mmCIF file of C-alpha atoms in Angstrom:
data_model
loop_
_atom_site.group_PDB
_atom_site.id
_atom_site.type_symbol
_atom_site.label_atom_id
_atom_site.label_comp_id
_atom_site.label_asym_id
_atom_site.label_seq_id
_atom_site.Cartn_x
_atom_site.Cartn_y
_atom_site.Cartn_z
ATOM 1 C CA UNK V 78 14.140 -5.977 -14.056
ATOM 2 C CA UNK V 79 13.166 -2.517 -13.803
ATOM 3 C CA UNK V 80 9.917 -3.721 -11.630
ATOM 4 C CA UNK V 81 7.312 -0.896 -11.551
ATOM 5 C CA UNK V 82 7.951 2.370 -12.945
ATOM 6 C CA UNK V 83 6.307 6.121 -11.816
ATOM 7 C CA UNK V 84 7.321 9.368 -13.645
ATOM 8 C CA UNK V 85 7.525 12.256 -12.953
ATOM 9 C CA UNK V 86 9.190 12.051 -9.320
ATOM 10 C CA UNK V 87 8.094 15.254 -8.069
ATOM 11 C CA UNK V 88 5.537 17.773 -9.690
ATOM 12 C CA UNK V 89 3.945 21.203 -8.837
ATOM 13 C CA UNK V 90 0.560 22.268 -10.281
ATOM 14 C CA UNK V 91 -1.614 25.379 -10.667
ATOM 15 C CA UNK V 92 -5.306 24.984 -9.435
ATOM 16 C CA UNK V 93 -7.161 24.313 -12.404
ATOM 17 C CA UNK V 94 -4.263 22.188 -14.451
ATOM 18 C CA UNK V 95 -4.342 18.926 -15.621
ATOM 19 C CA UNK V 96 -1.309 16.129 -15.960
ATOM 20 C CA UNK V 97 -1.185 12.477 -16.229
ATOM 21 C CA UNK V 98 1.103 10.301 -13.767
ATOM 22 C CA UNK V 99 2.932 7.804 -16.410
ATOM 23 C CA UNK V 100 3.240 3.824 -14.525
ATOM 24 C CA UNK V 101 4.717 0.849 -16.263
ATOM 25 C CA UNK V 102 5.655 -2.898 -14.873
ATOM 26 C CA UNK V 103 7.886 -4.982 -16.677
ATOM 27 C CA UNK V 104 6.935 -7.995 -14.365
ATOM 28 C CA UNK V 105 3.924 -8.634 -17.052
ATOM 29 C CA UNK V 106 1.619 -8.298 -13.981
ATOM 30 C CA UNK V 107 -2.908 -8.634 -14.520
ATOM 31 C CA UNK V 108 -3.369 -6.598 -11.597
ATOM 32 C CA UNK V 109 -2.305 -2.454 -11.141
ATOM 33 C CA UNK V 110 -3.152 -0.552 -8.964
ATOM 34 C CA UNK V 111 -2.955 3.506 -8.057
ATOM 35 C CA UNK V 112 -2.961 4.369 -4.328
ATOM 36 C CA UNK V 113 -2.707 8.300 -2.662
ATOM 37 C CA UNK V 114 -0.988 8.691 0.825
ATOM 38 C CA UNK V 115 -1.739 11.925 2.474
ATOM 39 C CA UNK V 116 0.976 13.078 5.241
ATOM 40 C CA UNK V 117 0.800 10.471 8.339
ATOM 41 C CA UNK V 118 -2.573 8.287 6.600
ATOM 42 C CA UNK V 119 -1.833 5.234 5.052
ATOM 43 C CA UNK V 120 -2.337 4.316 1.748
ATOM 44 C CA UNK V 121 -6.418 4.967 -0.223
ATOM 45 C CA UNK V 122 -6.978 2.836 -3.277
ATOM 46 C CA UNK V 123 -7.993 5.437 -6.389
ATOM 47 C CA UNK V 124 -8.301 3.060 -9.290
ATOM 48 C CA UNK V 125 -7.571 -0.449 -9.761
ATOM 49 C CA UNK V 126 -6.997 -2.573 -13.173
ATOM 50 C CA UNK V 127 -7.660 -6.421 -13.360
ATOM 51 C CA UNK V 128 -6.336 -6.682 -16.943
ATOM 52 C CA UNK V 129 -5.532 -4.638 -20.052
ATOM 53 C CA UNK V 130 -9.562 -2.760 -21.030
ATOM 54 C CA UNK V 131 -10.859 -3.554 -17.354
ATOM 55 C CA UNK V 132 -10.571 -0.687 -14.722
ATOM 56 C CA UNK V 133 -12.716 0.112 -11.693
ATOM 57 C CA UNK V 134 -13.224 2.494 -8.815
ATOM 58 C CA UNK V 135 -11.070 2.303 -5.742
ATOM 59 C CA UNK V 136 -12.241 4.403 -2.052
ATOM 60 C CA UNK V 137 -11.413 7.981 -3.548
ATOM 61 C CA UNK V 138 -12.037 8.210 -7.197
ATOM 62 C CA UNK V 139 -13.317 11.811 -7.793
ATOM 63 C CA UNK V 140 -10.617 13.942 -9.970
ATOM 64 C CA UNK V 141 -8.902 11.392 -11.550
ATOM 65 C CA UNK V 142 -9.327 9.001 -14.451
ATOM 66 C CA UNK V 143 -7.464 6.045 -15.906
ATOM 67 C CA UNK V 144 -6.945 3.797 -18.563
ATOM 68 C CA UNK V 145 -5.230 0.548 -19.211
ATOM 69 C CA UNK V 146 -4.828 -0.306 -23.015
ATOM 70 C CA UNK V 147 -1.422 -2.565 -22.544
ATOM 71 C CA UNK V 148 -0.474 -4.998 -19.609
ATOM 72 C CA UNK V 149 2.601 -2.576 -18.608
ATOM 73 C CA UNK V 150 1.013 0.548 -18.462
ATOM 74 C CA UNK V 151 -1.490 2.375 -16.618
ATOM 75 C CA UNK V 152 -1.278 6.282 -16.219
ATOM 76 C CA UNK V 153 -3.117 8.156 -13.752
ATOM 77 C CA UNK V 154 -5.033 11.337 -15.276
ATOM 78 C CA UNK V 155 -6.098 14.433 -13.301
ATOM 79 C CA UNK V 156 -8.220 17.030 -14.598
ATOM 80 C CA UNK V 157 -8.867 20.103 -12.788
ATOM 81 C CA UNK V 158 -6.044 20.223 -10.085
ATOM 82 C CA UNK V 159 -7.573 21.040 -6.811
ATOM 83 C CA UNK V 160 -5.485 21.738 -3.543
ATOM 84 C CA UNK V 161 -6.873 18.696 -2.238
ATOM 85 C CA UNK V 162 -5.012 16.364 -4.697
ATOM 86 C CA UNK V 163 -1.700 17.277 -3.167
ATOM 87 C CA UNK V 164 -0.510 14.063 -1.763
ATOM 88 C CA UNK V 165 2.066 10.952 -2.818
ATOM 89 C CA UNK V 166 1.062 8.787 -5.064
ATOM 90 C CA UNK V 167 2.141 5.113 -5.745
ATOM 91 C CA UNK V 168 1.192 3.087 -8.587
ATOM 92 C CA UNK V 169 1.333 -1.022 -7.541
ATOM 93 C CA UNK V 170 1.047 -4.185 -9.338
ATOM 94 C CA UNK V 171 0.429 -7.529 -8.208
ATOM 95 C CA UNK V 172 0.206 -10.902 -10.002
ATOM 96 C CA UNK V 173 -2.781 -12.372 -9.054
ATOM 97 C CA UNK V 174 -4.778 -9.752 -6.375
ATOM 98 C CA UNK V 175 -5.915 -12.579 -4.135
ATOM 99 C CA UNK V 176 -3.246 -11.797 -1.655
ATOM 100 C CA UNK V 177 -1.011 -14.479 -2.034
ATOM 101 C CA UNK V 178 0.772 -12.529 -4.290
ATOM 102 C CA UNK V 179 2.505 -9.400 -3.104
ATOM 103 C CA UNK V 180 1.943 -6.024 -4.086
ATOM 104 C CA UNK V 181 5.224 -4.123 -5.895
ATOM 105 C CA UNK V 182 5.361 -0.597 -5.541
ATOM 106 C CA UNK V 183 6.785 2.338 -7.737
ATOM 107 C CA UNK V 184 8.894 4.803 -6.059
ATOM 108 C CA UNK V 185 5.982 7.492 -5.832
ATOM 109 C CA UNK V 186 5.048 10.380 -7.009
ATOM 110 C CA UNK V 187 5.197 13.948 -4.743
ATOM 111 C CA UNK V 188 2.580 15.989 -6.199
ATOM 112 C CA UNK V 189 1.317 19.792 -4.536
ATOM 113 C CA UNK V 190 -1.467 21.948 -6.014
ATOM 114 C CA UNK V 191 -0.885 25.476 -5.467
ATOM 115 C CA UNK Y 1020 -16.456 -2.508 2.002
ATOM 116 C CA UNK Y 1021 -13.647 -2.781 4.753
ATOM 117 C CA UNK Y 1022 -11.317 -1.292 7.877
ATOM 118 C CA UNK Y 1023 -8.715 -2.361 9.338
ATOM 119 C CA UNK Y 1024 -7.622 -0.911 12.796
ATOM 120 C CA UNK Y 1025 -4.008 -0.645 13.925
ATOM 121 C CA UNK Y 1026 -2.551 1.655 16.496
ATOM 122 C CA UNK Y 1027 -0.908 5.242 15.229
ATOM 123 C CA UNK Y 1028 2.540 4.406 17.297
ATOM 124 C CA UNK Y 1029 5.092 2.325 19.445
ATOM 125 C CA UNK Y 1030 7.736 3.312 21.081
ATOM 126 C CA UNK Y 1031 10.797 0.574 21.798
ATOM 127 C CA UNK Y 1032 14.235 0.535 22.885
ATOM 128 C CA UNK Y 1033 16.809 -1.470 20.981
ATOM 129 C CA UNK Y 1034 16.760 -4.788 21.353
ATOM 130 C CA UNK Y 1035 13.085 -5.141 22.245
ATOM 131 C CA UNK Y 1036 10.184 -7.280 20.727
ATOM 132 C CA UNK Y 1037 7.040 -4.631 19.190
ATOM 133 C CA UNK Y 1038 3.717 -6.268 18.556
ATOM 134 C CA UNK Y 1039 1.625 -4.133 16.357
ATOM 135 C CA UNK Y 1040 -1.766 -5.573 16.415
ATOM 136 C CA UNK Y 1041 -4.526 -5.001 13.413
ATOM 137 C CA UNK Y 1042 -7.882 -5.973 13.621
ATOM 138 C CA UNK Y 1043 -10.523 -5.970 10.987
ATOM 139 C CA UNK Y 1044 -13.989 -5.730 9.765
ATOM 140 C CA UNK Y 1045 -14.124 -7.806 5.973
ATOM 141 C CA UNK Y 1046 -16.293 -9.048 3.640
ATOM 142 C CA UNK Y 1047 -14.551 -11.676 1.242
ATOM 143 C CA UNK Y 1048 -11.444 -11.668 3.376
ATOM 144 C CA UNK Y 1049 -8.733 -14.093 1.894
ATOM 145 C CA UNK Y 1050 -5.790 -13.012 4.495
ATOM 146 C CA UNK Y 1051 -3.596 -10.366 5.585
ATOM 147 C CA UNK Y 1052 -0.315 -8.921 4.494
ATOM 148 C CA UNK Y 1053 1.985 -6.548 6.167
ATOM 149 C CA UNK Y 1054 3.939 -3.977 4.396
ATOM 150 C CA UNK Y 1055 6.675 -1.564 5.742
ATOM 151 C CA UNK Y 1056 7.430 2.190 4.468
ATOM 152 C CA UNK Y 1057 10.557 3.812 5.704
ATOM 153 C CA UNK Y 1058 9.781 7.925 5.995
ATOM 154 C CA UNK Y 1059 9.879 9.669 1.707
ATOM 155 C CA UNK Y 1060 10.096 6.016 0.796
ATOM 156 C CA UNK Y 1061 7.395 3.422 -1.162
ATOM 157 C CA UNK Y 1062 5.774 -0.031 0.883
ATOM 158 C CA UNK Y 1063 7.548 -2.974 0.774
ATOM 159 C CA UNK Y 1064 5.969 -6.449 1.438
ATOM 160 C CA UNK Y 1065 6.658 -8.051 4.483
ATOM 161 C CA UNK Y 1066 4.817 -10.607 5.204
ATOM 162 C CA UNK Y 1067 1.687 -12.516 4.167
ATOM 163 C CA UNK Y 1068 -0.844 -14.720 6.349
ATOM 164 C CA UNK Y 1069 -3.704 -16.811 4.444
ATOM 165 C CA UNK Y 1070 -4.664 -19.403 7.031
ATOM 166 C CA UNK Y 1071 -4.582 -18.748 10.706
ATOM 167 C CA UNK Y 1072 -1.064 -19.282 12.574
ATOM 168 C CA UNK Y 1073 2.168 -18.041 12.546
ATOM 169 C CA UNK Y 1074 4.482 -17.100 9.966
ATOM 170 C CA UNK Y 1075 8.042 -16.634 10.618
ATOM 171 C CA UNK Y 1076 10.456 -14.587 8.350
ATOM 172 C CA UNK Y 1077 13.901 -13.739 10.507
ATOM 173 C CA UNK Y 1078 13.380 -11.279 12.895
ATOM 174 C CA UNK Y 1079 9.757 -10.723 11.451
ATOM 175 C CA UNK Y 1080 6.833 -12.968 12.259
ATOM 176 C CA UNK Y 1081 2.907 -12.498 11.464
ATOM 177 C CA UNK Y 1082 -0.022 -14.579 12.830
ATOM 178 C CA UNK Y 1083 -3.697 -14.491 11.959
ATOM 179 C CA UNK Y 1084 -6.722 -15.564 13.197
ATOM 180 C CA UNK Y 1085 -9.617 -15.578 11.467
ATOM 181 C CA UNK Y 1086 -12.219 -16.561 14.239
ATOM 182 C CA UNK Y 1087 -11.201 -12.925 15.981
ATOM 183 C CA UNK Y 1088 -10.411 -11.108 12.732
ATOM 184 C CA UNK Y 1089 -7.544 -10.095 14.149
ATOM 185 C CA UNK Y 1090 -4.004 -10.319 12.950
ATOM 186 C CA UNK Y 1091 -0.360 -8.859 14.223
ATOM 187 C CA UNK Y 1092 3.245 -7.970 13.100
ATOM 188 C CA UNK Y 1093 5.996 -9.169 15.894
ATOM 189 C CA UNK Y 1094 8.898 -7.289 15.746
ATOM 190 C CA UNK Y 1095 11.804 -9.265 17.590
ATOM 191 C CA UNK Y 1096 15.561 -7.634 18.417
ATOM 192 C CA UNK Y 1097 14.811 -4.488 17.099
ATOM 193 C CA UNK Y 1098 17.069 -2.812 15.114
ATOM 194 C CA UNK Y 1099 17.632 1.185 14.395
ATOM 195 C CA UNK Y 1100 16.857 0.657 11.178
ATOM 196 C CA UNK Y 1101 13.004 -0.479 12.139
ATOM 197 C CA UNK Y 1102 11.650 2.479 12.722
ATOM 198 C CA UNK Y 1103 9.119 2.995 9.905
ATOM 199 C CA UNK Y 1104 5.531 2.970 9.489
ATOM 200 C CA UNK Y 1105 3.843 -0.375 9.107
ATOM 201 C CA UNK Y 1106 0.877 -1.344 7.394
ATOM 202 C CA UNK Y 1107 -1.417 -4.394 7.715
ATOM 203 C CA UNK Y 1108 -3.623 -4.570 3.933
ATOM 204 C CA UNK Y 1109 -6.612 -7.233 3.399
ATOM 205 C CA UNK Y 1110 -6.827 -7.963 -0.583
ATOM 206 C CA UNK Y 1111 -10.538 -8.352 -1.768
ATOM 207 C CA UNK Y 1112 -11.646 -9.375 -5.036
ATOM 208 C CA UNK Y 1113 -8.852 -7.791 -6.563
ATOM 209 C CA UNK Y 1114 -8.370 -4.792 -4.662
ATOM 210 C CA UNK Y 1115 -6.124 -3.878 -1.375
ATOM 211 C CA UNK Y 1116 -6.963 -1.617 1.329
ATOM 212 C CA UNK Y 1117 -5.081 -0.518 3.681
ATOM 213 C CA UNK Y 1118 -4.972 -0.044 7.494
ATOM 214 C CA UNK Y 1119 -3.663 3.621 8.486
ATOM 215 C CA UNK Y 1120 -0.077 2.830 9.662
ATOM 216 C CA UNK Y 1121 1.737 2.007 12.968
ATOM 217 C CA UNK Y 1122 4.815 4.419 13.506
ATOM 218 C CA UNK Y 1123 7.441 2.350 14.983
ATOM 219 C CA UNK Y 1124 10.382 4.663 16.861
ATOM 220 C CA UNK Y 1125 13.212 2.842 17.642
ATOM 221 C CA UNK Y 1126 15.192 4.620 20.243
ATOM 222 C CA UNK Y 1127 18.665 3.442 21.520
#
């Protein structure tokens, strides 16, 4: 199993750009998740999915959107690149959320605005 | 909403036992889970407390009580390859948050 999936590795934007951060789990997980991780912080919840259609703000939502039409897959989307978005992000999945279940983790995604 | 309060670093020679302590402030708390993240690398689950006591997993154990809401990572014969940040995370309804990170340096 390939577990969870982030693409691209590494990215540079221009202020004002947009991209989407592409995450897919093969482990046929409900629960996703998209975290940021700013140098020496630990990890802030963006967006969170319970299940294919259902998605809901995490702690930092502003500047990003996301969607969740299949169980695999849920890409991050971020209009309007602002300096402040350069962090790492990881994209997580779960299977239940109650915390018996542990969370998986992409490798993570290195992302600067310039 | 919630926080969850760890301290930014330990220092330890090899060899040595590290408690990293995490206290926290919940609503609809089901337990606490510890994660580790080696530095350019993702979290990776550690360990996982739902009722209060002590779970043991090798060199790793985790104990939680609820009455204090306060929880803690013990490190025992520490190893080079420790050092990394650790994280304790409280699920609820769904979601996980995280605590900031502990920076464990090993030193020889």
């Amino acid at each position: 199993n390939a577990g969870v999936t982030q693409t691209p590795k590494f990215r540079i934007l221009k202020i004002g750009q947009s991209m989407t951060l592409q995450c897919t789990q093969d482990m046929n997980h409900n629960y996703m998740y998209w975290y940021r991780q700013d140098p020496g912080m630990g990890l802030k919840l963006i967006y969170y999915s319970v299940g294919a259609g259902i998605t809901d703000k995490g702690e930092v939502p502003n500047g990003y959107n996301v969607s969740r039409s299949t169980t695999e897959d849920f890409p991050l989307r971020l209009e309007l690149a602002a300096p402040s978005q350069t962090s790492v992000y990881f994209c997580a999945s779960s299977g239940r959320g109650q915390g018996g279940e542990k969370l998986f983790f992409g490798s993570g995604t290195q992302l600067s605005v310039l | 909403g919630q926080s969850l309060e760890q301290p930014s670093e330990v220092t330890a020679v090899e060899g040595a036992i590290v408690q990293i302590n995490c206290t926290y402030q919940t609503s609809g708390f089901y337990g606490l889970s510890w994660y580790q993240q080696h530095d350019g690398g993702a979290p990776t689950f550690l360990s996982y407390n739902g009722l209060d006591g002590l779970e043991e997993t090798g060199r790793f154990s985790s104990f939680l009580s609820r009455s204090d809401s306060y929880g803690y990572l013990l490190l025992q014969e520490l190893q080079m390859k420790d050092s990394a940040s650790y994280f304790c995370a409280a699920p609820s309804v769904g979601k996980f948050q995280f605590g900031a990170g502990t920076q464990v340096v090993v030193t020889p």
